[in-house]
């Protein structure tokens, strides 16, 4: 999958610009990309299946 297909990049509401700690996610059909905004372009991107990312978010929020 080409990283160019990831769109709609948005910053986490828990990111702290003052501390240079910003994380963004972008999506494409069936996948979610995660990148660190402080990295120089082209930024490395971790790509997860949408199901794996949803399970990760459920775990973070305490849902089972």
mmCIF file of N, CA, C and O in Angstrom:
data_model
loop_
_atom_site.group_PDB
_atom_site.id
_atom_site.type_symbol
_atom_site.label_atom_id
_atom_site.label_comp_id
_atom_site.label_asym_id
_atom_site.label_seq_id
_atom_site.Cartn_x
_atom_site.Cartn_y
_atom_site.Cartn_z
ATOM 1 N N UNK A 1 0.829 -1.180 0.000
ATOM 2 C CA UNK A 1 0.000 0.000 0.000
ATOM 3 C C UNK A 1 0.877 1.248 0.000
ATOM 4 O O UNK A 1 1.826 1.332 0.749
ATOM 5 N N UNK A 2 0.556 2.172 -0.833
ATOM 6 C CA UNK A 2 1.299 3.419 -0.909
ATOM 7 C C UNK A 2 0.885 4.344 0.232
ATOM 8 O O UNK A 2 -0.309 4.506 0.510
ATOM 9 N N UNK A 3 1.865 4.957 0.872
ATOM 10 C CA UNK A 3 1.559 5.896 1.950
ATOM 11 C C UNK A 3 0.815 7.111 1.438
ATOM 12 O O UNK A 3 0.159 7.808 2.197
ATOM 13 N N UNK A 4 0.888 7.378 0.139
ATOM 14 C CA UNK A 4 0.173 8.517 -0.432
ATOM 15 C C UNK A 4 -1.332 8.335 -0.345
ATOM 16 O O UNK A 4 -2.083 9.291 -0.466
ATOM 17 N N UNK A 5 -1.790 7.105 -0.165
ATOM 18 C CA UNK A 5 -3.225 6.851 -0.079
ATOM 19 C C UNK A 5 -3.787 7.161 1.305
ATOM 20 O O UNK A 5 -4.984 7.213 1.480
ATOM 21 N N UNK A 6 -2.913 7.345 2.285
ATOM 22 C CA UNK A 6 -3.373 7.731 3.621
ATOM 23 C C UNK A 6 -3.781 9.200 3.581
ATOM 24 O O UNK A 6 -3.013 10.052 3.157
ATOM 25 N N UNK A 7 -4.990 9.489 4.004
ATOM 26 C CA UNK A 7 -5.513 10.856 3.951
ATOM 27 C C UNK A 7 -6.144 11.240 5.279
ATOM 28 O O UNK A 7 -6.262 10.422 6.182
ATOM 29 N N UNK A 8 -6.572 12.484 5.351
ATOM 30 C CA UNK A 8 -7.286 12.963 6.531
ATOM 31 C C UNK A 8 -6.442 13.008 7.785
ATOM 32 O O UNK A 8 -6.929 12.789 8.880
ATOM 33 N N UNK A 9 -5.160 13.277 7.626
ATOM 34 C CA UNK A 9 -4.270 13.316 8.791
ATOM 35 C C UNK A 9 -4.807 14.292 9.833
ATOM 36 O O UNK A 9 -5.169 15.410 9.524
ATOM 37 N N UNK A 10 -4.864 13.826 11.069
ATOM 38 C CA UNK A 10 -5.312 14.701 12.157
ATOM 39 C C UNK A 10 -4.480 14.429 13.403
ATOM 40 O O UNK A 10 -4.062 13.309 13.650
ATOM 41 N N UNK A 11 -4.268 15.494 14.156
ATOM 42 C CA UNK A 11 -3.436 15.426 15.355
ATOM 43 C C UNK A 11 -4.244 14.894 16.531
ATOM 44 O O UNK A 11 -5.411 15.212 16.697
ATOM 45 N N UNK A 12 -3.607 14.094 17.360
ATOM 46 C CA UNK A 12 -4.239 13.576 18.567
ATOM 47 C C UNK A 12 -4.622 14.728 19.486
ATOM 48 O O UNK A 12 -3.886 15.704 19.616
ATOM 49 N N UNK A 13 -5.751 14.593 20.148
ATOM 50 C CA UNK A 13 -6.174 15.621 21.110
ATOM 51 C C UNK A 13 -5.267 15.621 22.340
ATOM 52 O O UNK A 13 -5.294 16.548 23.135
ATOM 53 N N UNK A 14 -4.457 14.591 22.499
ATOM 54 C CA UNK A 14 -3.526 14.504 23.631
ATOM 55 C C UNK A 14 -2.122 14.976 23.264
ATOM 56 O O UNK A 14 -1.215 14.873 24.071
ATOM 57 N N UNK A 15 -1.942 15.483 22.060
ATOM 58 C CA UNK A 15 -0.641 15.994 21.635
ATOM 59 C C UNK A 15 -0.359 17.319 22.318
ATOM 60 O O UNK A 15 -1.267 18.084 22.622
ATOM 61 N N UNK A 16 0.923 17.569 22.561
ATOM 62 C CA UNK A 16 1.337 18.807 23.219
ATOM 63 C C UNK A 16 2.357 19.501 22.341
ATOM 64 O O UNK A 16 3.528 19.125 22.317
ATOM 65 N N UNK A 17 1.914 20.520 21.605
ATOM 66 C CA UNK A 17 2.792 21.234 20.690
ATOM 67 C C UNK A 17 3.959 21.865 21.438
ATOM 68 O O UNK A 17 5.091 21.849 20.970
ATOM 69 N N UNK A 18 3.700 22.408 22.631
ATOM 70 C CA UNK A 18 4.749 23.084 23.393
ATOM 71 C C UNK A 18 5.874 22.124 23.753
ATOM 72 O O UNK A 18 7.022 22.515 23.880
ATOM 73 N N UNK A 19 5.544 20.860 23.945
ATOM 74 C CA UNK A 19 6.544 19.863 24.317
ATOM 75 C C UNK A 19 7.069 19.108 23.103
ATOM 76 O O UNK A 19 7.801 18.135 23.245
ATOM 77 N N UNK A 20 6.667 19.552 21.911
ATOM 78 C CA UNK A 20 7.089 18.909 20.666
ATOM 79 C C UNK A 20 6.741 17.424 20.674
ATOM 80 O O UNK A 20 7.549 16.578 20.316
ATOM 81 N N UNK A 21 5.523 17.111 21.136
ATOM 82 C CA UNK A 21 5.071 15.724 21.234
ATOM 83 C C UNK A 21 3.734 15.585 20.519
ATOM 84 O O UNK A 21 2.689 15.527 21.142
ATOM 85 N N UNK A 22 3.771 15.572 19.201
ATOM 86 C CA UNK A 22 2.539 15.489 18.420
ATOM 87 C C UNK A 22 2.498 14.190 17.629
ATOM 88 O O UNK A 22 3.461 13.832 16.958
ATOM 89 N N UNK A 23 1.364 13.521 17.701
ATOM 90 C CA UNK A 23 1.137 12.294 16.958
ATOM 91 C C UNK A 23 -0.075 12.510 16.074
ATOM 92 O O UNK A 23 -1.068 13.094 16.506
ATOM 93 N N UNK A 24 0.017 12.062 14.817
ATOM 94 C CA UNK A 24 -1.095 12.193 13.883
ATOM 95 C C UNK A 24 -1.494 10.816 13.374
ATOM 96 O O UNK A 24 -0.668 9.911 13.315
ATOM 97 N N UNK A 25 -2.782 10.708 13.001
ATOM 98 C CA UNK A 25 -3.235 9.495 12.334
ATOM 99 C C UNK A 25 -3.868 9.869 11.002
ATOM 100 O O UNK A 25 -4.448 10.935 10.851
ATOM 101 N N UNK A 26 -3.690 8.995 10.035
ATOM 102 C CA UNK A 26 -4.306 9.140 8.722
ATOM 103 C C UNK A 26 -4.935 7.805 8.360
ATOM 104 O O UNK A 26 -4.555 6.766 8.895
ATOM 105 N N UNK A 27 -5.905 7.829 7.467
ATOM 106 C CA UNK A 27 -6.604 6.594 7.138
ATOM 107 C C UNK A 27 -6.649 6.338 5.637
ATOM 108 O O UNK A 27 -6.509 7.254 4.830
ATOM 109 N N UNK A 28 -6.822 5.094 5.308
ATOM 110 C CA UNK A 28 -7.092 4.614 3.956
ATOM 111 C C UNK A 28 -8.016 3.410 4.167
ATOM 112 O O UNK A 28 -8.148 2.923 5.296
ATOM 113 N N UNK A 29 -8.668 2.923 3.145
ATOM 114 C CA UNK A 29 -9.582 1.801 3.332
ATOM 115 C C UNK A 29 -8.916 0.613 4.037
ATOM 116 O O UNK A 29 -7.925 0.063 3.551
ATOM 117 N N UNK A 30 -9.411 0.302 5.224
ATOM 118 C CA UNK A 30 -8.938 -0.853 5.973
ATOM 119 C C UNK A 30 -7.667 -0.686 6.764
ATOM 120 O O UNK A 30 -7.226 -1.619 7.429
ATOM 121 N N UNK A 31 -7.039 0.505 6.718
ATOM 122 C CA UNK A 31 -5.785 0.725 7.444
ATOM 123 C C UNK A 31 -5.764 2.088 8.124
ATOM 124 O O UNK A 31 -6.493 3.004 7.744
ATOM 125 N N UNK A 32 -4.891 2.190 9.137
ATOM 126 C CA UNK A 32 -4.666 3.455 9.847
ATOM 127 C C UNK A 32 -3.160 3.661 9.926
ATOM 128 O O UNK A 32 -2.418 2.743 10.279
ATOM 129 N N UNK A 33 -2.705 4.863 9.589
ATOM 130 C CA UNK A 33 -1.295 5.207 9.692
ATOM 131 C C UNK A 33 -1.059 6.116 10.880
ATOM 132 O O UNK A 33 -1.896 6.952 11.208
ATOM 133 N N UNK A 34 0.075 5.945 11.543
ATOM 134 C CA UNK A 34 0.440 6.762 12.709
ATOM 135 C C UNK A 34 1.818 7.340 12.436
ATOM 136 O O UNK A 34 2.741 6.624 12.044
ATOM 137 N N UNK A 35 1.958 8.645 12.636
ATOM 138 C CA UNK A 35 3.261 9.279 12.439
ATOM 139 C C UNK A 35 3.530 10.315 13.520
ATOM 140 O O UNK A 35 2.619 10.851 14.142
ATOM 141 N N UNK A 36 4.809 10.593 13.726
ATOM 142 C CA UNK A 36 5.289 11.568 14.694
ATOM 143 C C UNK A 36 5.583 12.852 13.936
ATOM 144 O O UNK A 36 6.420 12.858 13.030
ATOM 145 N N UNK A 37 4.929 13.941 14.296
ATOM 146 C CA UNK A 37 5.066 15.178 13.533
ATOM 147 C C UNK A 37 6.422 15.852 13.697
ATOM 148 O O UNK A 37 6.774 16.699 12.895
ATOM 149 N N UNK A 38 7.185 15.490 14.711
ATOM 150 C CA UNK A 38 8.478 16.159 14.876
ATOM 151 C C UNK A 38 9.565 15.565 13.979
ATOM 152 O O UNK A 38 10.635 16.123 13.854
ATOM 153 N N UNK A 39 9.286 14.446 13.346
ATOM 154 C CA UNK A 39 10.230 13.853 12.399
ATOM 155 C C UNK A 39 10.277 14.690 11.121
ATOM 156 O O UNK A 39 9.277 15.248 10.698
ATOM 157 N N UNK A 40 11.419 14.745 10.509
ATOM 158 C CA UNK A 40 11.573 15.483 9.254
ATOM 159 C C UNK A 40 10.883 14.726 8.119
ATOM 160 O O UNK A 40 10.777 13.508 8.145
ATOM 161 N N UNK A 41 10.406 15.470 7.135
ATOM 162 C CA UNK A 41 9.763 14.861 5.969
ATOM 163 C C UNK A 41 10.809 14.151 5.133
ATOM 164 O O UNK A 41 11.939 14.637 5.032
ATOM 165 N N UNK A 42 10.547 13.027 4.540
ATOM 166 C CA UNK A 42 9.288 12.300 4.669
ATOM 167 C C UNK A 42 9.230 11.577 6.013
ATOM 168 O O UNK A 42 10.176 10.906 6.406
ATOM 169 N N UNK A 43 8.135 11.779 6.708
ATOM 170 C CA UNK A 43 7.975 11.196 8.039
ATOM 171 C C UNK A 43 7.723 9.690 7.952
ATOM 172 O O UNK A 43 6.905 9.250 7.162
ATOM 173 N N UNK A 44 8.407 8.902 8.794
ATOM 174 C CA UNK A 44 8.111 7.478 8.836
ATOM 175 C C UNK A 44 6.690 7.261 9.353
ATOM 176 O O UNK A 44 6.215 8.006 10.211
ATOM 177 N N UNK A 45 6.010 6.262 8.827
ATOM 178 C CA UNK A 45 4.623 5.980 9.205
ATOM 179 C C UNK A 45 4.502 4.519 9.594
ATOM 180 O O UNK A 45 4.974 3.629 8.880
ATOM 181 N N UNK A 46 3.880 4.269 10.743
ATOM 182 C CA UNK A 46 3.510 2.908 11.138
ATOM 183 C C UNK A 46 2.108 2.668 10.603
ATOM 184 O O UNK A 46 1.222 3.496 10.806
ATOM 185 N N UNK A 47 1.886 1.552 9.942
ATOM 186 C CA UNK A 47 0.579 1.260 9.354
ATOM 187 C C UNK A 47 0.004 0.023 10.019
ATOM 188 O O UNK A 47 0.674 -1.015 10.116
ATOM 189 N N UNK A 48 -1.235 0.149 10.499
ATOM 190 C CA UNK A 48 -1.945 -0.930 11.184
ATOM 191 C C UNK A 48 -3.247 -1.213 10.448
ATOM 192 O O UNK A 48 -3.830 -0.313 9.844
ATOM 193 N N UNK A 49 -3.732 -2.428 10.572
ATOM 194 C CA UNK A 49 -5.063 -2.708 10.044
ATOM 195 C C UNK A 49 -6.061 -1.914 10.880
ATOM 196 O O UNK A 49 -5.810 -1.608 12.056
ATOM 197 N N UNK A 50 -7.189 -1.579 10.285
ATOM 198 C CA UNK A 50 -8.213 -0.825 11.015
ATOM 199 C C UNK A 50 -8.683 -1.611 12.235
ATOM 200 O O UNK A 50 -8.922 -1.031 13.300
ATOM 201 N N UNK A 51 -8.792 -2.933 12.106
ATOM 202 C CA UNK A 51 -9.211 -3.765 13.245
ATOM 203 C C UNK A 51 -8.195 -3.733 14.375
ATOM 204 O O UNK A 51 -8.555 -3.628 15.547
ATOM 205 N N UNK A 52 -6.911 -3.822 14.041
ATOM 206 C CA UNK A 52 -5.864 -3.783 15.065
ATOM 207 C C UNK A 52 -5.840 -2.423 15.757
ATOM 208 O O UNK A 52 -5.688 -2.346 16.984
ATOM 209 N N UNK A 53 -6.014 -1.348 15.005
ATOM 210 C CA UNK A 53 -6.008 -0.010 15.607
ATOM 211 C C UNK A 53 -7.230 0.178 16.509
ATOM 212 O O UNK A 53 -7.121 0.743 17.594
ATOM 213 N N UNK A 54 -8.386 -0.325 16.086
ATOM 214 C CA UNK A 54 -9.594 -0.241 16.916
ATOM 215 C C UNK A 54 -9.403 -1.018 18.221
ATOM 216 O O UNK A 54 -9.805 -0.554 19.293
ATOM 217 N N UNK A 55 -8.766 -2.194 18.147
ATOM 218 C CA UNK A 55 -8.496 -2.978 19.358
ATOM 219 C C UNK A 55 -7.548 -2.219 20.283
ATOM 220 O O UNK A 55 -7.726 -2.223 21.510
ATOM 221 N N UNK A 56 -6.543 -1.556 19.711
ATOM 222 C CA UNK A 56 -5.614 -0.740 20.483
ATOM 223 C C UNK A 56 -6.357 0.377 21.218
ATOM 224 O O UNK A 56 -6.157 0.597 22.417
ATOM 225 N N UNK A 57 -7.246 1.079 20.516
ATOM 226 C CA UNK A 57 -8.009 2.171 21.141
ATOM 227 C C UNK A 57 -8.938 1.640 22.236
ATOM 228 O O UNK A 57 -9.078 2.264 23.291
ATOM 229 N N UNK A 58 -9.560 0.485 22.003
ATOM 230 C CA UNK A 58 -10.422 -0.110 23.031
ATOM 231 C C UNK A 58 -9.608 -0.419 24.279
ATOM 232 O O UNK A 58 -10.057 -0.185 25.398
ATOM 233 N N UNK A 59 -8.423 -0.933 24.086
ATOM 234 C CA UNK A 59 -7.553 -1.262 25.219
ATOM 235 C C UNK A 59 -7.161 0.002 25.977
ATOM 236 O O UNK A 59 -7.143 0.021 27.208
ATOM 237 N N UNK A 60 -6.837 1.064 25.254
ATOM 238 C CA UNK A 60 -6.457 2.324 25.914
ATOM 239 C C UNK A 60 -7.603 2.914 26.730
ATOM 240 O O UNK A 60 -7.372 3.499 27.781
ATOM 241 N N UNK A 61 -8.814 2.790 26.218
ATOM 242 C CA UNK A 61 -9.958 3.404 26.896
ATOM 243 C C UNK A 61 -10.614 2.471 27.909
ATOM 244 O O UNK A 61 -11.576 2.847 28.556
ATOM 245 N N UNK A 62 -10.082 1.253 28.039
ATOM 246 C CA UNK A 62 -10.614 0.329 29.035
ATOM 247 C C UNK A 62 -11.802 -0.478 28.564
ATOM 248 O O UNK A 62 -12.386 -1.228 29.341
ATOM 249 N N UNK A 63 -12.195 -0.339 27.298
ATOM 250 C CA UNK A 63 -13.303 -1.134 26.772
ATOM 251 C C UNK A 63 -12.795 -2.528 26.458
ATOM 252 O O UNK A 63 -11.644 -2.731 26.147
ATOM 253 N N UNK A 64 -13.665 -3.504 26.550
ATOM 254 C CA UNK A 64 -13.270 -4.885 26.239
ATOM 255 C C UNK A 64 -14.161 -5.440 25.181
ATOM 256 O O UNK A 64 -15.248 -5.172 24.999
#
